[in-house]
Every structure is written in C-alpha cells, then in structure tokens.
mmCIF file of C-alpha atoms in Angstrom:
data_model
loop_
_atom_site.group_PDB
_atom_site.id
_atom_site.type_symbol
_atom_site.label_atom_id
_atom_site.label_comp_id
_atom_site.label_asym_id
_atom_site.label_seq_id
_atom_site.Cartn_x
_atom_site.Cartn_y
_atom_site.Cartn_z
ATOM 1 C CA ARG J 1 25.692 -25.360 -95.157
ATOM 2 C CA CYS J 2 28.845 -28.242 -95.901
ATOM 3 C CA LEU J 3 31.536 -27.900 -97.622
ATOM 4 C CA SER J 4 32.970 -31.363 -99.301
ATOM 5 C CA ASP J 5 36.024 -32.736 -100.506
ATOM 6 C CA TRP J 6 37.268 -35.989 -101.619
ATOM 7 C CA SER J 7 37.183 -37.696 -98.100
ATOM 8 C CA SER J 8 34.914 -36.284 -95.898
ATOM 9 C CA ASP J 9 32.245 -33.300 -95.249
ATOM 10 C CA VAL J 10 32.498 -30.415 -93.113
ATOM 11 C CA CYS J 11 29.458 -28.575 -91.767
ATOM 12 C CA SER J 12 29.187 -24.576 -90.522
ATOM 13 C CA SER J 13 27.380 -26.217 -87.521
ATOM 14 C CA ASP J 14 31.266 -28.182 -86.672
ATOM 15 C CA LEU J 15 32.754 -24.935 -86.942
ATOM 16 C CA ILE J 16 31.009 -22.054 -85.087
ATOM 17 C CA GLN J 17 29.488 -22.230 -81.699
ATOM 18 C CA ALA J 18 26.130 -21.279 -80.630
ATOM 19 C CA PRO J 19 25.653 -17.540 -79.590
ATOM 20 C CA VAL J 20 26.451 -16.932 -75.834
ATOM 21 C CA ASP J 21 24.228 -15.668 -73.417
ATOM 22 C CA PRO J 22 25.585 -12.057 -72.313
ATOM 23 C CA ASN J 23 23.112 -12.775 -69.185
ATOM 24 C CA ALA J 24 24.574 -16.046 -67.922
ATOM 25 C CA GLY J 25 28.605 -14.335 -67.641
ATOM 26 C CA THR J 26 30.305 -17.619 -68.161
ATOM 27 C CA LEU J 27 31.692 -19.095 -71.303
ATOM 28 C CA PRO J 28 31.211 -23.145 -71.776
ATOM 29 C CA ILE J 29 34.793 -24.743 -72.517
ATOM 30 C CA PRO J 30 34.515 -26.550 -75.739
ATOM 31 C CA ALA J 31 35.627 -30.177 -75.232
ATOM 32 C CA GLY J 32 39.101 -30.922 -76.555
ATOM 33 C CA LEU J 33 40.474 -27.521 -76.096
ATOM 34 C CA ASN J 34 44.020 -27.192 -75.227
ATOM 35 C CA PHE J 35 44.602 -23.755 -73.838
ATOM 36 C CA GLY J 36 48.371 -23.989 -73.625
ATOM 37 C CA ALA J 37 49.914 -20.751 -73.740
ATOM 38 C CA GLN J 38 47.155 -19.173 -75.679
ATOM 39 C CA GLY J 39 45.328 -17.481 -72.534
ATOM 40 C CA ALA J 40 44.428 -17.453 -68.776
ATOM 41 C CA ILE J 41 41.058 -16.965 -67.105
ATOM 42 C CA LEU J 42 39.719 -15.070 -63.994
ATOM 43 C CA PRO J 43 38.269 -16.159 -61.054
ATOM 44 C CA GLN J 44 34.793 -14.945 -60.339
ATOM 45 C CA ASN J 45 36.054 -13.022 -57.212
ATOM 46 C CA PHE J 46 39.429 -11.580 -58.029
ATOM 47 C CA VAL J 47 41.647 -10.504 -55.009
ATOM 48 C CA ARG J 48 43.783 -7.917 -55.972
ATOM 49 C CA GLY J 49 47.454 -8.411 -54.198
ATOM 50 C CA TYR J 50 49.613 -5.438 -52.592
ATOM 51 C CA THR J 51 53.012 -4.816 -51.825
ATOM 52 C CA GLU J 52 54.661 -3.398 -48.580
ATOM 53 C CA SER J 53 58.132 -1.615 -47.883
ATOM 54 C CA TRP J 54 59.833 -0.303 -45.119
ATOM 55 C CA ASN J 55 63.421 1.372 -45.183
ATOM 56 C CA VAL J 56 65.370 3.193 -42.152
ATOM 57 C CA THR J 57 68.585 4.986 -43.132
ATOM 58 C CA VAL J 58 71.383 6.502 -41.022
ATOM 59 C CA GLN J 59 73.915 8.753 -42.508
ATOM 60 C CA LYS J 60 76.713 10.550 -40.958
ATOM 61 C CA ASP J 61 78.832 13.113 -42.307
ATOM 62 C CA LEU J 62 82.485 12.085 -41.652
ATOM 63 C CA GLY J 63 84.455 15.292 -42.479
ATOM 64 C CA HIS J 64 86.452 16.526 -45.644
ATOM 65 C CA GLY J 65 83.340 15.928 -48.039
ATOM 66 C CA TRP J 66 83.079 12.507 -46.943
ATOM 67 C CA THR J 67 79.671 10.751 -46.016
ATOM 68 C CA GLY J 68 78.707 7.475 -45.148
ATOM 69 C CA GLN J 69 75.423 5.871 -44.431
ATOM 70 C CA VAL J 70 73.781 2.387 -44.052
ATOM 71 C CA GLY J 71 70.591 1.230 -43.753
ATOM 72 C CA TYR J 72 67.641 -1.430 -44.091
ATOM 73 C CA VAL J 73 65.452 -2.076 -46.840
ATOM 74 C CA GLY J 74 63.017 -4.675 -46.949
ATOM 75 C CA THR J 75 59.890 -5.419 -49.192
ATOM 76 C CA LEU J 76 56.709 -8.021 -48.744
ATOM 77 C CA THR J 77 54.317 -8.809 -51.483
ATOM 78 C CA ILE J 78 50.795 -10.130 -50.287
ATOM 79 C CA HIS J 79 48.858 -11.935 -53.160
ATOM 80 C CA GLN J 80 50.853 -11.494 -55.994
ATOM 81 C CA HIS J 81 49.331 -12.584 -58.958
ATOM 82 C CA THR J 82 50.124 -15.765 -60.799
ATOM 83 C CA ARG J 83 49.125 -17.762 -63.803
ATOM 84 C CA TYR J 84 48.045 -20.795 -61.740
ATOM 85 C CA ASN J 85 47.840 -24.210 -64.147
ATOM 86 C CA ILE J 86 44.550 -25.250 -62.590
ATOM 87 C CA ASN J 87 44.608 -28.424 -64.995
ATOM 88 C CA TYR J 88 47.619 -30.123 -62.974
ATOM 89 C CA GLY J 89 47.775 -33.809 -62.412
ATOM 90 C CA GLN J 90 48.651 -35.788 -59.331
ATOM 91 C CA VAL J 91 51.787 -37.658 -58.480
ATOM 92 C CA GLY J 92 51.747 -40.924 -60.618
ATOM 93 C CA GLY J 93 48.319 -39.957 -61.661
ATOM 94 C CA GLY J 94 49.137 -39.190 -64.977
ATOM 95 C CA SER J 95 46.566 -37.324 -67.744
ATOM 96 C CA ALA J 96 43.702 -39.172 -66.395
ATOM 97 C CA SER J 97 44.057 -37.155 -62.760
ATOM 98 C CA GLN J 98 43.841 -33.854 -64.485
ATOM 99 C CA PRO J 99 40.688 -32.214 -63.465
ATOM 100 C CA PHE J 100 39.584 -31.261 -67.241
ATOM 101 C CA PHE J 101 40.609 -34.782 -68.994
ATOM 102 C CA GLY J 102 37.050 -35.750 -69.011
ATOM 103 C CA LEU J 103 36.626 -33.059 -71.653
ATOM 104 C CA GLY J 104 39.568 -33.792 -73.214
ATOM 105 C CA ILE J 105 41.757 -31.038 -72.291
ATOM 106 C CA THR J 106 45.028 -32.132 -71.031
ATOM 107 C CA GLY J 107 47.297 -29.091 -71.524
ATOM 108 C CA SER J 108 47.676 -26.381 -69.293
ATOM 109 C CA MET J 109 44.662 -23.950 -67.978
ATOM 110 C CA ASN J 110 46.112 -21.156 -66.632
ATOM 111 C CA GLU J 111 43.902 -19.130 -64.111
ATOM 112 C CA ILE J 112 45.154 -15.671 -62.764
ATOM 113 C CA LEU J 113 45.188 -16.188 -58.950
ATOM 114 C CA PRO J 114 46.214 -14.334 -56.127
ATOM 115 C CA TYR J 115 48.494 -17.067 -55.044
ATOM 116 C CA GLU J 116 52.176 -16.151 -54.202
ATOM 117 C CA THR J 117 54.296 -14.142 -51.379
ATOM 118 C CA MET J 118 57.483 -12.740 -51.948
ATOM 119 C CA HIS J 119 59.670 -10.881 -49.350
ATOM 120 C CA TYR J 120 63.205 -8.946 -49.936
ATOM 121 C CA ASN J 121 65.444 -8.024 -47.092
ATOM 122 C CA SER J 122 68.645 -5.963 -47.695
ATOM 123 C CA LEU J 123 71.440 -4.173 -45.462
ATOM 124 C CA GLN J 124 72.539 -1.160 -48.049
ATOM 125 C CA SER J 125 75.449 0.730 -47.181
ATOM 126 C CA SER J 126 77.458 3.437 -48.954
ATOM 127 C CA LEU J 127 80.432 5.615 -48.780
ATOM 128 C CA GLN J 128 80.636 8.888 -50.698
ATOM 129 C CA LYS J 129 83.395 11.631 -51.530
ATOM 130 C CA ARG J 130 81.841 14.670 -52.884
ATOM 131 C CA PHE J 131 83.659 16.119 -55.670
ATOM 132 C CA SER J 132 86.587 18.627 -54.530
ATOM 133 C CA ASN J 133 89.886 19.160 -55.444
ATOM 134 C CA GLY J 134 89.510 17.169 -58.683
ATOM 135 C CA PHE J 135 88.250 14.090 -56.864
ATOM 136 C CA LEU J 136 84.797 12.420 -56.251
ATOM 137 C CA PHE J 137 84.399 8.611 -55.426
ATOM 138 C CA GLN J 138 81.286 6.572 -54.286
ATOM 139 C CA ALA J 139 80.913 2.714 -53.076
ATOM 140 C CA ALA J 140 77.989 0.814 -52.121
ATOM 141 C CA TYR J 141 77.639 -2.476 -50.733
ATOM 142 C CA THR J 142 74.439 -4.374 -50.437
ATOM 143 C CA HIS J 143 73.826 -7.879 -48.404
ATOM 144 C CA SER J 144 70.364 -9.284 -49.353
ATOM 145 C CA LYS J 145 67.903 -12.072 -49.666
ATOM 146 C CA GLN J 146 65.228 -12.615 -51.942
ATOM 147 C CA ILE J 147 62.535 -15.409 -51.285
ATOM 148 C CA GLY J 148 59.298 -16.360 -53.341
ATOM 149 C CA THR J 149 57.715 -18.838 -55.205
ATOM 150 C CA CYS J 150 59.877 -21.034 -57.657
ATOM 151 C CA CYS J 151 59.894 -20.270 -60.536
ATOM 152 C CA ASP J 152 58.037 -16.870 -60.761
ATOM 153 C CA ASP J 153 60.270 -13.920 -60.376
ATOM 154 C CA SER J 154 57.771 -11.537 -62.095
ATOM 155 C CA GLY J 155 54.549 -12.559 -61.648
ATOM 156 C CA ASP J 156 53.738 -13.396 -64.938
ATOM 157 C CA GLY J 157 54.691 -17.294 -64.654
ATOM 158 C CA GLY J 158 53.401 -20.022 -62.023
ATOM 159 C CA PRO J 159 54.307 -22.294 -59.550
ATOM 160 C CA ALA J 160 56.890 -24.883 -60.538
ATOM 161 C CA ILE J 161 54.471 -27.423 -58.841
ATOM 162 C CA PRO J 162 50.737 -26.733 -58.856
ATOM 163 C CA ILE J 163 49.810 -29.568 -56.711
ATOM 164 C CA PRO J 164 48.360 -27.566 -53.639
ATOM 165 C CA GLN J 165 49.611 -30.519 -50.799
ATOM 166 C CA TYR J 166 53.038 -29.926 -52.201
ATOM 167 C CA ALA J 167 52.914 -26.102 -52.599
ATOM 168 C CA ASN J 168 55.636 -25.861 -49.694
ATOM 169 C CA LEU J 169 57.938 -27.455 -52.443
ATOM 170 C CA ASN J 170 58.145 -24.248 -54.330
ATOM 171 C CA ARG J 171 59.332 -21.784 -51.561
ATOM 172 C CA SER J 172 62.848 -20.828 -52.782
ATOM 173 C CA LEU J 173 65.288 -18.563 -53.620
ATOM 174 C CA MET J 174 64.549 -16.009 -56.522
ATOM 175 C CA GLY J 175 66.282 -16.070 -59.697
ATOM 176 C CA ALA J 176 67.209 -12.573 -58.968
ATOM 177 C CA ASP J 177 68.780 -13.242 -55.843
ATOM 178 C CA ARG J 178 72.336 -11.562 -55.532
ATOM 179 C CA PRO J 179 73.317 -11.780 -51.698
ATOM 180 C CA ASP J 180 76.646 -9.731 -52.340
ATOM 181 C CA ASN J 181 76.692 -6.910 -54.581
ATOM 182 C CA PHE J 182 79.515 -4.281 -54.288
ATOM 183 C CA ARG J 183 80.085 -0.970 -56.628
ATOM 184 C CA ALA J 184 82.639 1.601 -56.816
ATOM 185 C CA THR J 185 83.225 4.603 -59.139
ATOM 186 C CA GLY J 186 85.900 7.297 -59.033
ATOM 187 C CA ILE J 187 86.573 10.374 -61.073
ATOM 188 C CA TYR J 188 90.287 12.263 -60.663
ATOM 189 C CA GLN J 189 90.870 15.111 -62.267
ATOM 190 C CA LEU J 190 94.567 15.577 -63.363
ATOM 191 C CA PRO J 191 96.122 18.842 -61.430
ATOM 192 C CA PHE J 192 98.102 19.870 -64.819
ATOM 193 C CA GLY J 193 96.957 22.608 -66.975
ATOM 194 C CA LYS J 194 95.264 26.085 -66.548
ATOM 195 C CA GLY J 195 93.431 26.654 -63.078
ATOM 196 C CA GLN J 196 95.516 24.016 -61.739
ATOM 197 C CA SER J 197 98.525 23.245 -59.181
ATOM 198 C CA MET J 198 100.904 21.994 -61.875
ATOM 199 C CA LEU J 199 101.700 23.078 -65.332
ATOM 200 C CA ASN J 200 99.717 25.843 -64.961
ATOM 201 C CA THR J 201 101.749 28.720 -66.800
ATOM 202 C CA GLY J 202 100.379 28.783 -70.329
ATOM 203 C CA GLY J 203 102.367 27.531 -73.216
ATOM 204 C CA TRP J 204 101.940 24.353 -75.191
ATOM 205 C CA LEU J 205 102.753 22.144 -72.635
ATOM 206 C CA SER J 206 100.078 23.414 -70.520
ATOM 207 C CA ALA J 207 97.524 23.061 -73.097
ATOM 208 C CA VAL J 208 98.399 19.615 -73.960
ATOM 209 C CA ALA J 209 98.819 18.141 -70.393
ATOM 210 C CA GLY J 210 95.631 20.241 -68.973
ATOM 211 C CA GLY J 211 92.006 19.001 -68.930
ATOM 212 C CA TRP J 212 92.684 15.110 -68.528
ATOM 213 C CA GLN J 213 90.955 12.890 -65.839
ATOM 214 C CA VAL J 214 90.881 9.315 -64.612
ATOM 215 C CA ASN J 215 87.980 7.153 -64.268
ATOM 216 C CA GLY J 216 87.269 4.044 -63.017
ATOM 217 C CA ALA J 217 84.226 1.816 -62.069
ATOM 218 C CA PHE J 218 84.547 -1.609 -60.336
ATOM 219 C CA SER J 219 82.087 -3.890 -59.718
ATOM 220 C CA ALA J 220 81.497 -7.184 -58.086
ATOM 221 C CA TYR J 221 78.452 -9.375 -57.221
ATOM 222 C CA SER J 222 77.263 -12.856 -56.451
ATOM 223 C CA GLY J 223 75.884 -15.743 -59.250
ATOM 224 C CA SER J 224 72.404 -16.375 -60.064
ATOM 225 C CA PRO J 225 70.853 -19.374 -58.134
ATOM 226 C CA PHE J 226 69.897 -22.429 -60.541
ATOM 227 C CA SER J 227 68.134 -25.566 -59.681
ATOM 228 C CA VAL J 228 68.998 -29.256 -60.517
ATOM 229 C CA SER J 229 66.260 -30.806 -62.472
ATOM 230 C CA ALA J 230 65.651 -34.477 -63.526
ATOM 231 C CA SER J 231 63.363 -36.278 -65.768
ATOM 232 C CA SER J 232 59.403 -35.905 -64.730
ATOM 233 C CA THR J 233 58.932 -39.318 -66.553
ATOM 234 C CA SER J 234 58.764 -41.147 -63.429
ATOM 235 C CA LEU J 235 56.760 -38.600 -61.598
ATOM 236 C CA ASN J 236 54.156 -38.841 -64.082
ATOM 237 C CA ALA J 237 52.313 -35.732 -62.793
ATOM 238 C CA PRO J 238 51.086 -33.342 -65.735
ATOM 239 C CA GLY J 239 52.312 -29.503 -65.050
ATOM 240 C CA SER J 240 54.908 -30.008 -62.312
ATOM 241 C CA THR J 241 58.485 -29.650 -62.452
ATOM 242 C CA GLN J 242 60.687 -32.449 -61.207
ATOM 243 C CA ARG J 243 63.986 -31.970 -58.827
ATOM 244 C CA ALA J 244 66.594 -34.510 -58.820
ATOM 245 C CA ASP J 245 67.550 -36.153 -55.465
ATOM 246 C CA GLN J 246 70.338 -34.891 -53.773
ATOM 247 C CA VAL J 247 72.737 -37.632 -52.393
ATOM 248 C CA LEU J 248 75.727 -35.911 -51.100
ATOM 249 C CA SER J 249 75.538 -33.304 -48.911
ATOM 250 C CA ASP J 250 78.748 -31.475 -50.001
ATOM 251 C CA VAL J 251 78.212 -30.883 -54.372
ATOM 252 C CA GLY J 252 81.830 -30.083 -54.661
ATOM 253 C CA TYR J 253 81.501 -26.519 -55.826
ATOM 254 C CA THR J 254 85.431 -26.666 -58.049
ATOM 255 C CA GLY J 255 85.478 -23.111 -59.139
ATOM 256 C CA ASN J 256 86.207 -24.373 -62.414
ATOM 257 C CA ILE J 257 83.378 -23.237 -64.795
ATOM 258 C CA ASN J 258 83.638 -26.032 -67.280
ATOM 259 C CA GLN J 259 82.145 -28.450 -63.830
ATOM 260 C CA TRP J 260 81.302 -26.095 -61.423
ATOM 261 C CA PHE J 261 80.008 -28.690 -59.404
ATOM 262 C CA ASN J 262 80.376 -32.683 -58.765
ATOM 263 C CA PRO J 263 77.023 -34.043 -60.925
ATOM 264 C CA LEU J 264 77.528 -37.459 -58.752
ATOM 265 C CA ALA J 265 76.005 -34.967 -56.100
ATOM 266 C CA PHE J 266 72.746 -35.794 -57.557
ATOM 267 C CA ALA J 267 70.707 -38.437 -58.963
ATOM 268 C CA PRO J 268 67.637 -39.131 -61.335
ATOM 269 C CA VAL J 269 64.356 -40.024 -59.573
ATOM 270 C CA THR J 270 62.891 -43.732 -61.035
ATOM 271 C CA THR J 271 59.851 -43.566 -58.900
ATOM 272 C CA ALA J 272 56.676 -41.367 -58.410
ATOM 273 C CA ARG J 273 57.680 -38.961 -56.203
ATOM 274 C CA PHE J 274 59.541 -35.258 -56.091
ATOM 275 C CA GLY J 275 63.425 -35.253 -55.933
ATOM 276 C CA THR J 276 64.966 -34.450 -52.638
ATOM 277 C CA ALA J 277 66.914 -31.296 -53.954
ATOM 278 C CA GLY J 278 64.982 -28.061 -53.660
ATOM 279 C CA PHE J 279 64.808 -25.266 -56.146
ATOM 280 C CA ASN J 280 67.345 -22.428 -56.710
ATOM 281 C CA THR J 281 69.872 -24.608 -54.069
ATOM 282 C CA MET J 282 72.683 -24.076 -56.284
ATOM 283 C CA ARG J 283 74.582 -21.099 -57.357
ATOM 284 C CA GLY J 284 76.467 -20.292 -60.634
ATOM 285 C CA PRO J 285 79.718 -18.392 -60.472
ATOM 286 C CA GLY J 286 79.974 -14.332 -59.180
ATOM 287 C CA VAL J 287 81.068 -11.461 -61.746
ATOM 288 C CA VAL J 288 83.820 -9.144 -61.145
ATOM 289 C CA ASN J 289 84.298 -6.434 -63.553
#
C-alpha cells in the first residue's frame, strides 16, 4: 500500500524490510545506515578478556601502637573489550577510503573487539597509629603509573586512532593516572572532662570542656593528564583524532592556572599526517586539600 501526499508517494515496501532468515545467522546492513552512537556489533567468535593482578606487602610493628607497611600492587588487563570503529578512513583518504562507503555509510560502525591492553604498577605505603590515649593517626602514600590505549579508561570507548598501521600511537598514560597520591587523617581526643587526665573533678567546667576532639584530614595528589589536539581537516581520516605538533621540547609549565603551559610549544598540522605530540603527554595542576 502507498501513502500519498502532495509531493510524493511512500510505499510500505520502502519502510519495511523483508523478514530475516533465522537460519542464516546474519543481518544485511541497509544502504545508507549511519550507526553513529546507536549501537555496536559483535564478532562471530568473541574472545573474552581477563585481568591478572599481583601484590606483595610487608608490614612491621613499630611499637607503641604504630605500624608501617609497604607493598607492590600491579594489574595487567589482556584483551580488554573496546568499541572499535571498523569504518575508519585512511590518512588523506577522506570518506571514500572508509570500508562501508560503498554502502553509503560514512558514520561510525562500532564492533566490540578484545583489542586493548592496560597495565598498572604501584608502590603503596602506609603508617598507622592505632587508637590509644585519645589519639589515632593514619597516612598513606601511593606512587603509580597506569598505561593503556588512548583514550579509553573504562573499556566502553575506543582507540583514538583505529587505523591498524598507526595503532602504536594510541599507547599513552590513562586519564586516571595519578603518579603521586598522599592522604593523612588524624583524631585527637582532648584530655579534659570525666575520665580524662585534666578537669576531671566534675562540675560545670568539666562538663563543658569534656567530650571534645580534634579531627583532621589532608590530601595531596597529582593532576590528571591531558592531550593537546589539533584540527583534523588536513588529516582527512574519518574516525581518527588528530594531535598537535610539538615544536618546543620545553612546554613551559608556568604554574599559573590561567596559562598552564606555553601555547607556542604546539602548532597545528597542515598536511595529511598525525601530529608529533603524543596523547596525554601534558598534566594539569595537582590538588591539595
């Protein structure tokens, strides 16, 4: 049947596809379909990834309620799944170089693949004073490094550059990387009032001064890494992220939040190639609280 209006006729055969053969196990892709962020497809034989982890910790009683410990903690993720855009274009090739261009598909077509590898290594240490005489204290420091595929921290994204021959350019620090992380907390119960060493004789002064404590928390950790990007017009590789060219070896960190680095250390790319600045090579300001 056809629906008519003043300008055209639309027939049901244009709107509804023929039934899919359940025995075939495949779905034909309609011409002109743009997957975009609408969904993903699975490979016929899916390989599930896994994570290995290691740790070793040494703890020592330092006496008088103090304990200290230091350890190594590491993880390695193999075949982490990623939403890999298989409809990527070649450098300088534009839309015509995309594999599904012939079907009229120029958007992303994401396939869930066991593509990525991530590893994390850390030195973790702590110092603790168990609660006694109204005092408790704990401090922890971690020095670590997290490396993986840019820019996919969760496994729900994809590589910034899906072109296989440029896969090595995706290797970078992860966005969650914080090389230095220090935390300290303490509680001190003031020695006044009933059951304490001072002002413990009762009365209104003992009641007012008793039961108070001082609490403190301190944290300081490194800032998050970030990339300096550039226009992808000259790259002309659909699906890939362009990096800027780094033209100065010293990026000129100033410590001024309004101009954290020297912008003249980077330049746009005007030819069909990837920029020389790596992913996540810069780091933002740390946090002290």
